[in-house]
Amino acid sequence: MYSGLLQDKPTLFRSFYKWLKPGGQLLITDYCKSAGSPSSEFAEYIKEGGYYIHDMKEYEQVRLSSYSLSPI
């Protein structure tokens, strides 16, 4: 599953947290973008693909809102 197609990543990540066994680990990779507006070409790529791409600061908020998931 590619999470870039999901607008509500916190719900997905909370589900992962519930599914993990105690002490279990999950590795997530995803795309992020630089802060600010993307180039017109990249903005068009995002739009055409139907992607929801966060910048690093936004992604940190997603992580924090998903309980105790921690970066490696």
XYZ file of N, CA and C in Angstrom:
216
model
N 0.845 -1.169 0.000
C 0.000 0.000 0.000
C 0.887 1.226 0.000
N 0.594 2.161 -0.840
C 1.354 3.411 -0.888
C 0.586 4.475 -0.131
N 1.125 4.938 0.985
C 0.402 5.884 1.833
C 0.309 7.277 1.227
N 1.058 7.550 0.159
C 0.964 8.855 -0.493
C -0.381 9.092 -1.143
N -1.146 8.034 -1.315
C -2.477 8.175 -1.895
C -3.545 8.377 -0.824
N -3.153 8.325 0.432
C -4.097 8.460 1.529
C -4.008 9.841 2.149
N -5.139 10.492 2.253
C -5.147 11.818 2.860
C -5.051 11.725 4.381
N -5.664 10.699 4.969
C -5.717 10.574 6.423
C -4.658 9.600 6.930
N -3.414 10.010 6.859
C -2.317 9.144 7.293
C -2.344 8.859 8.791
N -2.731 9.812 9.651
C -2.754 9.476 11.078
C -3.632 8.268 11.393
N -4.783 8.154 10.742
C -5.646 6.999 10.982
C -4.966 5.714 10.535
N -4.313 5.736 9.387
C -3.581 4.569 8.915
C -2.490 4.186 9.904
N -1.720 5.170 10.355
C -0.619 4.880 11.267
C -1.134 4.372 12.614
N -2.257 4.911 13.113
C -2.830 4.396 14.361
C -3.261 2.938 14.186
N -3.784 2.613 13.016
C -4.163 1.222 12.742
C -2.941 0.321 12.781
N -1.849 0.753 12.167
C -0.617 -0.028 12.233
C -0.223 -0.261 13.691
N -0.299 0.777 14.501
C 0.084 0.682 15.902
C -0.776 -0.360 16.624
N -2.076 -0.372 16.335
C -2.973 -1.347 16.969
C -2.659 -2.773 16.519
N -2.241 -2.953 15.284
C -1.995 -4.285 14.732
C -0.665 -4.886 15.175
N 0.257 -4.058 15.603
C 1.565 -4.568 16.001
C 1.480 -5.354 17.305
N 2.261 -6.409 17.402
C 2.398 -7.135 18.654
C 3.226 -6.270 19.599
N 3.113 -6.473 20.907
C 3.946 -5.713 21.842
C 5.424 -5.835 21.466
N 6.094 -4.725 21.395
C 7.502 -4.695 21.026
C 7.735 -4.794 19.529
N 6.646 -4.924 18.758
C 6.781 -5.026 17.308
C 7.249 -3.717 16.693
N 7.805 -3.814 15.525
C 8.308 -2.642 14.825
C 7.724 -2.591 13.428
N 7.624 -1.395 12.906
C 7.111 -1.176 11.566
C 8.001 -0.145 10.892
N 8.423 -0.441 9.700
C 9.219 0.501 8.914
C 8.310 1.106 7.857
N 8.250 2.414 7.837
C 7.413 3.132 6.874
C 8.312 4.029 6.040
N 8.161 3.950 4.745
C 8.824 4.905 3.870
C 7.737 5.670 3.126
N 7.993 6.912 2.886
C 7.011 7.750 2.205
C 7.745 8.939 1.612
N 7.101 9.628 0.737
C 7.672 10.821 0.138
C 7.319 12.044 0.963
N 8.237 12.970 1.047
C 8.010 14.274 1.649
C 8.471 15.315 0.642
N 8.085 16.546 0.893
C 8.530 17.632 0.021
C 9.183 18.705 0.872
N 9.866 19.594 0.234
C 10.452 20.735 0.925
C 9.340 21.649 1.415
N 9.636 22.425 2.454
C 8.663 23.401 2.937
C 8.386 24.424 1.842
N 7.191 24.955 1.863
C 6.820 25.959 0.871
C 6.160 25.323 -0.339
N 5.907 26.140 -1.314
C 5.219 25.673 -2.520
C 6.178 24.916 -3.434
N 5.710 23.795 -3.977
C 6.560 23.059 -4.918
C 6.612 23.773 -6.266
N 7.549 23.370 -7.102
C 7.617 23.928 -8.452
C 6.310 23.607 -9.169
N 6.027 24.325 -10.214
C 4.785 24.084 -10.952
C 4.763 22.674 -11.535
N 5.925 22.181 -11.976
C 5.981 20.835 -12.535
C 5.681 19.782 -11.466
N 6.285 19.946 -10.276
C 6.052 18.981 -9.202
C 4.622 19.089 -8.694
N 4.091 20.299 -8.607
C 2.698 20.480 -8.182
C 1.752 19.760 -9.139
N 2.034 19.831 -10.428
C 1.210 19.140 -11.422
C 1.329 17.619 -11.260
N 2.529 17.138 -11.000
C 2.757 15.708 -10.769
C 1.951 15.232 -9.556
N 1.979 16.005 -8.486
C 1.222 15.671 -7.275
C -0.271 15.627 -7.586
N -0.736 16.636 -8.289
C -2.156 16.723 -8.629
C -2.588 15.559 -9.522
N -1.837 15.302 -10.563
C -2.185 14.225 -11.500
C -2.160 12.855 -10.835
N -1.240 12.673 -9.906
C -1.132 11.389 -9.216
C -2.128 11.220 -8.086
N -2.786 12.320 -7.681
C -3.708 12.262 -6.558
C -2.996 12.048 -5.233
N -1.748 12.536 -5.137
C -0.923 12.314 -3.955
C -1.193 13.350 -2.873
N -0.956 12.955 -1.638
C -0.995 13.844 -0.478
C 0.405 13.829 0.107
N 1.207 14.805 -0.256
C 2.612 14.841 0.144
C 2.806 15.979 1.134
N 3.322 15.632 2.296
C 3.558 16.609 3.361
C 5.012 17.058 3.341
N 5.258 18.261 3.900
C 6.650 18.625 4.134
C 7.056 18.004 5.475
N 8.337 18.085 5.815
C 8.846 17.390 7.002
C 8.175 17.869 8.289
N 7.904 19.147 8.404
C 7.260 19.672 9.608
C 5.838 19.122 9.725
N 5.105 19.108 8.619
C 3.754 18.548 8.616
C 3.794 17.058 8.938
N 4.773 16.365 8.373
C 4.875 14.929 8.603
C 5.171 14.629 10.065
N 5.945 15.462 10.706
C 6.212 15.285 12.137
C 4.905 15.397 12.921
N 4.022 16.313 12.523
C 2.725 16.432 13.187
C 1.883 15.171 12.962
N 1.953 14.604 11.765
C 1.258 13.345 11.484
C 1.780 12.271 12.429
N 3.091 12.181 12.551
C 3.694 11.171 13.419
C 3.267 11.375 14.871
N 3.297 12.610 15.339
C 2.939 12.886 16.728
C 1.466 12.605 16.997
N 0.631 12.798 15.986
C -0.808 12.552 16.182
C -1.133 11.065 16.059
N -0.145 10.247 15.789
C -0.365 8.812 15.605
C 0.153 8.020 16.801
N -0.060 8.556 17.996
C 0.377 7.922 19.234
C 1.889 7.927 19.348
N 2.455 6.802 19.736
C 3.870 6.801 20.092
C 4.763 6.259 18.991
N 4.401 6.459 17.749
C 5.295 6.032 16.675
C 6.519 6.925 16.679
N 7.670 6.353 16.532
C 8.924 7.104 16.593
C 9.720 6.900 15.329
N 10.441 7.939 14.886
C 11.343 7.739 13.753
C 12.538 6.910 14.178
N 13.178 6.262 13.224
C 14.384 5.472 13.521
C 15.549 6.423 13.698
